[in-house]
Short mmCIF file of N, CA and C in Angstrom, two decimals:
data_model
loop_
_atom_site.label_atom_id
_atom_site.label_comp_id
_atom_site.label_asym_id
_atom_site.label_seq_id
_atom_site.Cartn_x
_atom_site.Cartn_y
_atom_site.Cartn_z
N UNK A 12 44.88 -19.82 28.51
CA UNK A 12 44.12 -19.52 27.30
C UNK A 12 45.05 -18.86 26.28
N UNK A 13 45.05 -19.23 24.82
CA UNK A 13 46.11 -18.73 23.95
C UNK A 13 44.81 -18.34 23.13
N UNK A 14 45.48 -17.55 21.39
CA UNK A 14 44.57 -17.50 21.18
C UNK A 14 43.92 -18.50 19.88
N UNK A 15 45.06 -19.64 20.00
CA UNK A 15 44.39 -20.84 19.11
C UNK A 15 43.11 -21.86 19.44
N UNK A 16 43.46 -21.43 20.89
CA UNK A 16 42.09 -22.21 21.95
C UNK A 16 40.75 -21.37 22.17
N UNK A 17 41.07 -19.86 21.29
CA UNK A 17 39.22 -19.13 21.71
C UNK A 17 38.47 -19.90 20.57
N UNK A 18 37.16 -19.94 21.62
CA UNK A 18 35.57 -20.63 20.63
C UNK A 18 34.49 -19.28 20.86
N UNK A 19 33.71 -19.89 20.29
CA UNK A 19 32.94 -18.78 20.96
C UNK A 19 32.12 -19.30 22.19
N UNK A 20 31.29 -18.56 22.84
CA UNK A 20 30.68 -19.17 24.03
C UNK A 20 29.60 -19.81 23.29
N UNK A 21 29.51 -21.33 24.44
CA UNK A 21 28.01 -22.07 24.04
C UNK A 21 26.52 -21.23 23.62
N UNK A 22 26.10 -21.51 22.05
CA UNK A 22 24.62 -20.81 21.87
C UNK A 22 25.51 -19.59 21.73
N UNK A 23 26.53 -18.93 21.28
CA UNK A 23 26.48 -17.60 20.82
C UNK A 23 26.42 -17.76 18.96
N UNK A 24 26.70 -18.57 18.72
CA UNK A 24 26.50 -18.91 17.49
C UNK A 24 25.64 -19.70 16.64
N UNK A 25 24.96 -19.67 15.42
CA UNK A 25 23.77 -20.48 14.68
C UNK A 25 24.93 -20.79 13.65
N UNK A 26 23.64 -22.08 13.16
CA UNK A 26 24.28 -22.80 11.59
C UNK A 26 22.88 -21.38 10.93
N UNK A 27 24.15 -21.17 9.73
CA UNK A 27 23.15 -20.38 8.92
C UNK A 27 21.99 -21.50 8.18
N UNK A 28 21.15 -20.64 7.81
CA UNK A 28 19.48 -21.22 7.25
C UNK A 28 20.48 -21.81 5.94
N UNK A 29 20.01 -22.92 5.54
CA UNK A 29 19.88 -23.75 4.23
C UNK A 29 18.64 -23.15 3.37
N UNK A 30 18.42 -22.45 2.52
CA UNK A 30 17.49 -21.87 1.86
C UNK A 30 17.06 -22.67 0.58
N UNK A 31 15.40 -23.01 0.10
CA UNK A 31 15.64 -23.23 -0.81
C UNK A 31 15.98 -24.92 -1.25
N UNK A 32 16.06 -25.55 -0.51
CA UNK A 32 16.59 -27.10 -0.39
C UNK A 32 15.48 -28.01 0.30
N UNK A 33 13.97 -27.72 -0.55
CA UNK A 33 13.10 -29.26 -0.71
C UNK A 33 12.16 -28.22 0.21
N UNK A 34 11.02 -29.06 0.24
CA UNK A 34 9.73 -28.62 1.52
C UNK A 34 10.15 -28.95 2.43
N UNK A 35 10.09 -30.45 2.73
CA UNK A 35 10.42 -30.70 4.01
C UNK A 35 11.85 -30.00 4.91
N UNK A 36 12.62 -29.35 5.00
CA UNK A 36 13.35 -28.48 5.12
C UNK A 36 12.73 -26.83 5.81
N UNK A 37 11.19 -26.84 5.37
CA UNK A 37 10.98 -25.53 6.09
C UNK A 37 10.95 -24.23 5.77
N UNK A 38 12.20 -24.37 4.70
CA UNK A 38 12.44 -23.27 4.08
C UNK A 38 12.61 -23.17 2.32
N UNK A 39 11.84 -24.37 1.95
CA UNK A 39 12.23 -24.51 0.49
C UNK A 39 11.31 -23.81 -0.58
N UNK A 40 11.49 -24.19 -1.48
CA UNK A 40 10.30 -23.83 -2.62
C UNK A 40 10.79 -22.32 -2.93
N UNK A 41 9.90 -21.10 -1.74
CA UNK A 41 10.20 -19.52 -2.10
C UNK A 41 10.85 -19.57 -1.10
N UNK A 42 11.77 -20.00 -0.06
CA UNK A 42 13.08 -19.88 0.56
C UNK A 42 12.75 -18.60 1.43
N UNK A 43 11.37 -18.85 2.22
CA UNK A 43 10.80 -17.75 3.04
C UNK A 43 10.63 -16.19 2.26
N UNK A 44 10.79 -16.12 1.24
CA UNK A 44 10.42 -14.98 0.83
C UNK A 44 9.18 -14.69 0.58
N UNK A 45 8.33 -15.99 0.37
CA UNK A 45 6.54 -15.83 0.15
C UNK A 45 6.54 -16.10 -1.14
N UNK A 46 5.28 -15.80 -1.82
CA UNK A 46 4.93 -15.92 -3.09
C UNK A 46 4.91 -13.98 -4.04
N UNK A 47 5.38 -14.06 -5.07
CA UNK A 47 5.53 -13.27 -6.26
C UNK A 47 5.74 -11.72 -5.40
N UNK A 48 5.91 -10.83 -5.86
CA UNK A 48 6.59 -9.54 -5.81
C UNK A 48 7.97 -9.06 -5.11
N UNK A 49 8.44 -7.78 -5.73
CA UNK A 49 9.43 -7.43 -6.08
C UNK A 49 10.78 -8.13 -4.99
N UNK A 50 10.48 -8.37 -3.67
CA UNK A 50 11.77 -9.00 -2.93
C UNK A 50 11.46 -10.37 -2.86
N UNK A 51 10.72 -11.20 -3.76
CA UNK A 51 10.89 -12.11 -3.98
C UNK A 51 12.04 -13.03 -4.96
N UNK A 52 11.78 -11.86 -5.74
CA UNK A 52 12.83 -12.01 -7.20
C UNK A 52 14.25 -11.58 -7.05
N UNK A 53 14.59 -12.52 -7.85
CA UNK A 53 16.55 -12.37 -7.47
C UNK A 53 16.69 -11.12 -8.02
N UNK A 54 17.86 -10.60 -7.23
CA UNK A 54 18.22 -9.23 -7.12
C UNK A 54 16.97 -8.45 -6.60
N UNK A 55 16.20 -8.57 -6.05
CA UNK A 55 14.66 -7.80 -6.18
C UNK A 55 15.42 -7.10 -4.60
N UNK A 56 14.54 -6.32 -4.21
CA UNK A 56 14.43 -4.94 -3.28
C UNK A 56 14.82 -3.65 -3.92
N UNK A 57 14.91 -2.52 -3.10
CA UNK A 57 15.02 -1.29 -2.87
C UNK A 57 16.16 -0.75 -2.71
N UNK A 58 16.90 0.04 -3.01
CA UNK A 58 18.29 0.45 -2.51
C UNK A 58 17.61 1.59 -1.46
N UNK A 59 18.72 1.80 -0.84
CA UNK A 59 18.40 2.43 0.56
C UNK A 59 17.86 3.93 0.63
N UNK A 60 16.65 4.46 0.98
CA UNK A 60 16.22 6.02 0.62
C UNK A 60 15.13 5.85 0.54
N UNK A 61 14.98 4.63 -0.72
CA UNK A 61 13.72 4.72 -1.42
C UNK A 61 12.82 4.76 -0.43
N UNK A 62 11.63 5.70 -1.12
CA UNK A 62 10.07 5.91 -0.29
C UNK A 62 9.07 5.51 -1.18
N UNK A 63 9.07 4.08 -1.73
CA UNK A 63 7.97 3.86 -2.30
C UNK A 63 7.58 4.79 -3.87
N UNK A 64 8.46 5.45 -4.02
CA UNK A 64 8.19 5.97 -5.54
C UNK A 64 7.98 7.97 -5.50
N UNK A 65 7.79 7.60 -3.73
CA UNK A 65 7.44 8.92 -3.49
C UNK A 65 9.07 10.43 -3.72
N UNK A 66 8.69 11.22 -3.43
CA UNK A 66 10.52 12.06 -4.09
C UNK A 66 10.62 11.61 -3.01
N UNK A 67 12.29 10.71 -2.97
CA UNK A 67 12.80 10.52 -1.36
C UNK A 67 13.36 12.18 -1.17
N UNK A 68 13.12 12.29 0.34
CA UNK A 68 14.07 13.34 0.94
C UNK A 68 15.18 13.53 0.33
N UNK A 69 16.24 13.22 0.26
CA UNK A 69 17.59 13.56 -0.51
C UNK A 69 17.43 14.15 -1.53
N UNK A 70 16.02 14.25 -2.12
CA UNK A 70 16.02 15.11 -3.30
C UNK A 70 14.87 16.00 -2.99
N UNK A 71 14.41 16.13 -2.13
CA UNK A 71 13.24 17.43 -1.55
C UNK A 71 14.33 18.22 -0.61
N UNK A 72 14.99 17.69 -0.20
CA UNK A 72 15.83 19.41 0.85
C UNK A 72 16.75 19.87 -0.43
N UNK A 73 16.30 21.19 0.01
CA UNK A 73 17.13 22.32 -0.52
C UNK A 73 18.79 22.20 -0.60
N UNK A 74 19.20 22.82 -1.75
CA UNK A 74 20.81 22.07 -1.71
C UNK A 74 21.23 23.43 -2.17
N UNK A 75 22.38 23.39 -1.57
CA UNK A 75 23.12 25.04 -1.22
C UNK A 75 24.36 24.69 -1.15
N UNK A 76 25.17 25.80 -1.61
CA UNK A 76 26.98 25.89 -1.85
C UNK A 76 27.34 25.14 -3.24
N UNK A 77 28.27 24.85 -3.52
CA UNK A 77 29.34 23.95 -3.92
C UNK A 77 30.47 23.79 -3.23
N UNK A 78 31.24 22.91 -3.96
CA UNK A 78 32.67 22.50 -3.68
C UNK A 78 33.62 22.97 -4.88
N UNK A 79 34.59 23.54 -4.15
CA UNK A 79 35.31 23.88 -5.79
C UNK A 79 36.48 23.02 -5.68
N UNK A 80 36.78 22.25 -7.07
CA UNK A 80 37.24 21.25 -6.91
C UNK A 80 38.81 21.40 -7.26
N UNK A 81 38.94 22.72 -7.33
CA UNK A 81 40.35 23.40 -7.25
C UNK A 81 40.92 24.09 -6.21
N UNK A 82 40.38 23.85 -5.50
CA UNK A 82 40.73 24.44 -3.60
C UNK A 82 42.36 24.06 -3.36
N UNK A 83 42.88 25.25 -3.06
CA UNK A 83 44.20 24.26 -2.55
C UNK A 83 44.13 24.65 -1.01
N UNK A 84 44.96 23.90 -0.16
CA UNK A 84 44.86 23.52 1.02
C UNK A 84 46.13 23.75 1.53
N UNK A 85 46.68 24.37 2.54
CA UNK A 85 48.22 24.62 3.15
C UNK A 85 48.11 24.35 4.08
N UNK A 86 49.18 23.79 4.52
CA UNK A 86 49.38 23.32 6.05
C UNK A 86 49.51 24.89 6.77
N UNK A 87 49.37 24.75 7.99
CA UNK A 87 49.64 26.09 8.41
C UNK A 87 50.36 26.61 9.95
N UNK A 88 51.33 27.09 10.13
CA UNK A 88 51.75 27.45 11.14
C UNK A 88 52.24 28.45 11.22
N UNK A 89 52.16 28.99 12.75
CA UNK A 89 52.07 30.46 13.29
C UNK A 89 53.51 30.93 13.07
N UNK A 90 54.00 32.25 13.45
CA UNK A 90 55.27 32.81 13.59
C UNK A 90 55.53 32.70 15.08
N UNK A 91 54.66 32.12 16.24
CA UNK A 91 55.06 32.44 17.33
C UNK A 91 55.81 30.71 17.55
N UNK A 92 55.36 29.84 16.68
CA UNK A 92 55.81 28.51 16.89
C UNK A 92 57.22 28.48 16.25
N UNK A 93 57.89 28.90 16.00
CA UNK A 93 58.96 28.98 14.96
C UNK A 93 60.19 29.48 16.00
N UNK A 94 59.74 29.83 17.59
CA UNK A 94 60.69 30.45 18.37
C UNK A 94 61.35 29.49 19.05
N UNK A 95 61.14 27.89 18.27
CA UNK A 95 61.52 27.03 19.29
C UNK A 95 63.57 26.52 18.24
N UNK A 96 63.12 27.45 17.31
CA UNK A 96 64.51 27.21 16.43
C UNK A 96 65.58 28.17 16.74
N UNK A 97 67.00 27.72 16.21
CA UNK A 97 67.78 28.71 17.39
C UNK A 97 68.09 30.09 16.30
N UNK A 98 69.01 31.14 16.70
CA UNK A 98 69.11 32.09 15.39
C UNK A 98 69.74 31.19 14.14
N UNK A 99 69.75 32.01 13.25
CA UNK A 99 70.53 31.86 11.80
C UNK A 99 69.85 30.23 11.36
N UNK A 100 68.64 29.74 11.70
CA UNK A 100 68.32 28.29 11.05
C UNK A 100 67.52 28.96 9.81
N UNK A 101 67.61 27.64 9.18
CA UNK A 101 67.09 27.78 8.02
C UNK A 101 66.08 27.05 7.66
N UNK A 102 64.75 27.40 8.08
CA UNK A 102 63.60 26.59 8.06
C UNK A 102 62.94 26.30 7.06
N UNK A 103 62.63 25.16 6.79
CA UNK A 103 62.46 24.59 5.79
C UNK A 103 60.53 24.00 5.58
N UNK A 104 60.13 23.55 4.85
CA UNK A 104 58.57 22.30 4.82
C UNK A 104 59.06 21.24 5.50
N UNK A 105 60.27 20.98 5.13
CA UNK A 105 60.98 19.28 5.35
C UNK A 105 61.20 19.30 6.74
N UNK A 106 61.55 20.50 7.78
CA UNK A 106 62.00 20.64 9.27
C UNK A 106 61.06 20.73 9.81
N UNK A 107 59.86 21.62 9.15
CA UNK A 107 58.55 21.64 10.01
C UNK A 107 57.90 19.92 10.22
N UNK A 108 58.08 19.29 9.08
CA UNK A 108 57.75 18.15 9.17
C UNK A 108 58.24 17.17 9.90
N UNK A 109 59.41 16.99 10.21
CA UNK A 109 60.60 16.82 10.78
C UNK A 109 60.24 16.72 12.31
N UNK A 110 59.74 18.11 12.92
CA UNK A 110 59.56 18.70 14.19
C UNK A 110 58.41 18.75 14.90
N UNK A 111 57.77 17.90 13.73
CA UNK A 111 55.92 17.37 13.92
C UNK A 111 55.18 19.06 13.83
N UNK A 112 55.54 20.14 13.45
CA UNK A 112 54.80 21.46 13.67
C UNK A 112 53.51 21.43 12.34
N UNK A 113 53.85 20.49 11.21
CA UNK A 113 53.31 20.15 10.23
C UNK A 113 53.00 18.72 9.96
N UNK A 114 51.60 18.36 9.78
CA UNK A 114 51.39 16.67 9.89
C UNK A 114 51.55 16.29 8.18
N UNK A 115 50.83 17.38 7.76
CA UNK A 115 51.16 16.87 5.87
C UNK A 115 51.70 18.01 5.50
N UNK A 116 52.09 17.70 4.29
CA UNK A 116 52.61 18.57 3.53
C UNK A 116 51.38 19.31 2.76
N UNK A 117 50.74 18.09 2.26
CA UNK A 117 49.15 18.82 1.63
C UNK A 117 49.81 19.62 0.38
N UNK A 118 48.99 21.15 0.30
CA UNK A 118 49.40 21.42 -1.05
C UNK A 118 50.65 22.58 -1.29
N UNK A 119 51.10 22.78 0.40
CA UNK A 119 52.30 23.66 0.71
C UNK A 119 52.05 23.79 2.07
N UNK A 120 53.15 25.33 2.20
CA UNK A 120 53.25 25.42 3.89
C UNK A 120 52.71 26.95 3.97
N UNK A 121 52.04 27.49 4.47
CA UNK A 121 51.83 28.85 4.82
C UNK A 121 52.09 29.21 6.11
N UNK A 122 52.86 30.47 6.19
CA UNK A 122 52.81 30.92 7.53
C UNK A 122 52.06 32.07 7.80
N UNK A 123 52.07 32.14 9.40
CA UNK A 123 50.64 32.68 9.28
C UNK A 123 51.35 33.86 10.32
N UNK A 124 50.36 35.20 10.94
CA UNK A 124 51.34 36.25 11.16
C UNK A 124 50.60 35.94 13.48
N UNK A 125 50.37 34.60 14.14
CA UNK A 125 49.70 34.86 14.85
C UNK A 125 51.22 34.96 15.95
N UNK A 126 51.02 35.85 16.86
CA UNK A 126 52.35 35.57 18.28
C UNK A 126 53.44 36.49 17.85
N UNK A 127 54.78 36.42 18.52
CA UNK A 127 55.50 37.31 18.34
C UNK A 127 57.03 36.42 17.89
N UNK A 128 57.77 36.76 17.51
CA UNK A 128 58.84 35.90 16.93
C UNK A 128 60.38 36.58 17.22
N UNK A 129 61.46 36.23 18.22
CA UNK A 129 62.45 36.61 18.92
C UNK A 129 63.61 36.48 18.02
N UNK A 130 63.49 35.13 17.18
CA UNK A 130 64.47 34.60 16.69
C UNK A 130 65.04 34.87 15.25
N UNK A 131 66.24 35.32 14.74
CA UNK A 131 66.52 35.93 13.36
C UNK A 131 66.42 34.85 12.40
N UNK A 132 65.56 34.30 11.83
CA UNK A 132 65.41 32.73 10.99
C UNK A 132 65.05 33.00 9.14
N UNK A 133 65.66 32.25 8.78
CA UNK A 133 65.54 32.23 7.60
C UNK A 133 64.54 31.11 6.87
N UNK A 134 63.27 31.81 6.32
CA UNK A 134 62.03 30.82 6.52
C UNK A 134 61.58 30.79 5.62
N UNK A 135 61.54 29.44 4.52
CA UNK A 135 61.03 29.14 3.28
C UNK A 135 59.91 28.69 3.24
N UNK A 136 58.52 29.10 2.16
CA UNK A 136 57.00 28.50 2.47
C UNK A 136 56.35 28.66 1.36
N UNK A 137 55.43 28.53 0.72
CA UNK A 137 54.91 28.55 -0.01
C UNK A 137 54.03 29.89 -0.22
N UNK A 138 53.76 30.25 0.82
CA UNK A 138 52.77 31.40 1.39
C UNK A 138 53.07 32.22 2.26
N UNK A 139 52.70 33.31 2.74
CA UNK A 139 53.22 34.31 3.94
C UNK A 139 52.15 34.89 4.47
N UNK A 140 51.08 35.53 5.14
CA UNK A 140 50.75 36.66 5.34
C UNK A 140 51.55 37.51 5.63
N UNK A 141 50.97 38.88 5.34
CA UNK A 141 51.54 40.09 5.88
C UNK A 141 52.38 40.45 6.85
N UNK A 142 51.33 39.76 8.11
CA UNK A 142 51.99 40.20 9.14
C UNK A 142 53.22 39.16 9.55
N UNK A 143 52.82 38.57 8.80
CA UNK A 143 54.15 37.24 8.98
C UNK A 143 55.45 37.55 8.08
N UNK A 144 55.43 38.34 7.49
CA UNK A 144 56.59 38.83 6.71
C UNK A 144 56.83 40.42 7.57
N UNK A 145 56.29 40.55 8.17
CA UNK A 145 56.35 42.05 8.97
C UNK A 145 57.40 41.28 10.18
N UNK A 146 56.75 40.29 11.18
CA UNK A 146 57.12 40.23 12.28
C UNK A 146 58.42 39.37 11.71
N UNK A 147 58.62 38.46 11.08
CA UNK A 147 60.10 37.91 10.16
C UNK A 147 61.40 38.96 10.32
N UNK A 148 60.54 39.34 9.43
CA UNK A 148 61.76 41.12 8.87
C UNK A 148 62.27 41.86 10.45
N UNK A 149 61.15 41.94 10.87
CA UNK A 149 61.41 43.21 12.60
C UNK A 149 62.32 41.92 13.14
N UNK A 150 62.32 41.11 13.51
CA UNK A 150 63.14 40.13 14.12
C UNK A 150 64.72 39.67 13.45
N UNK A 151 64.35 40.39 12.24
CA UNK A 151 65.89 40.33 11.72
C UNK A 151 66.53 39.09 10.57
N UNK A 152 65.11 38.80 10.37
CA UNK A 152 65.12 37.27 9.62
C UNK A 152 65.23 37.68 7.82
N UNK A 153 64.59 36.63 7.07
CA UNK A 153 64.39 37.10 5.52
C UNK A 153 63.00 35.98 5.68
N UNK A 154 62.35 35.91 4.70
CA UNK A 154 61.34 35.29 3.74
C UNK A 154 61.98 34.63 2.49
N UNK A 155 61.54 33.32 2.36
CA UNK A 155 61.63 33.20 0.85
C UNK A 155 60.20 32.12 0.46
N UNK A 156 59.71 32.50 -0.73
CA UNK A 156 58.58 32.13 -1.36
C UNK A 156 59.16 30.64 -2.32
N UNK A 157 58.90 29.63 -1.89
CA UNK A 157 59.48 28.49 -3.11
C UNK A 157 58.36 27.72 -3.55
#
């Protein structure tokens, strides 16, 4: 079996309906739709929700929060992940990415202050917490903000 030779199995498939093409045919004249109202008529039905005229749901539940459409978003990784670099590196967005520790870049890199950090590294990011510039520094490293 290749796959220029698959069919489908016998009876898994129909000829679609001919609509519309004479009486004798079965399906002609109103092309099974019946006689006069609204899904009879071309383009005619409902888009999806509708309740008959009634308020659909989507607009009777209560609607709460926003979105602010200025959110920025940082990738983010710990200070305890950063112990896998040797002393004196110079860590970069581009190495984290590099080292899979970061999947996007998104809208920068933040580091964050979680674990403990052995290694004296020189670590560029967009962002810092506190304690992530605390445990940096005690380990003998620098920060830089780019």
């Amino acid at each position: 079996m290749e796959l220029h030779n698959l069919k489908p199995t016998k009876g898994a498939t129909h000829s679609k309906k001919r609509l519309g093409r004479g009486v004798g045919s079965g399906t002609g004249k109103t092309a099974g739709k019946g006689t006069k109202g609204q899904n009879s008529r071309s383009g005619g039905g409902t888009r999806p929700g509708f309740e008959g005229g009634q308020t659909p749901w989507f607009k009777r539940i209560p609607k709460r929060g926003f979105t602010n459409r200025f959110r920025k978003e940082f990738a983010t990784v710990n200070v305890s992940e950063l112990n896998r670099y040797e002393d004196g590196t110079v860590v970069t967005p581009e190495l984290l990415l590099q080292d899979k520790l970061i999947r996007k870049y998104l809208d920068g890199v933040k580091i964050l202050g979680d674990g403990s950090l052995a290694k004296k590294l020189t670590v560029q990011a967009n962002k810092f917490t506190g304690s992530a510039v605390e445990k940096i520094e005690a380990a003998g490293g620098t920060t830089e903000v780019i």
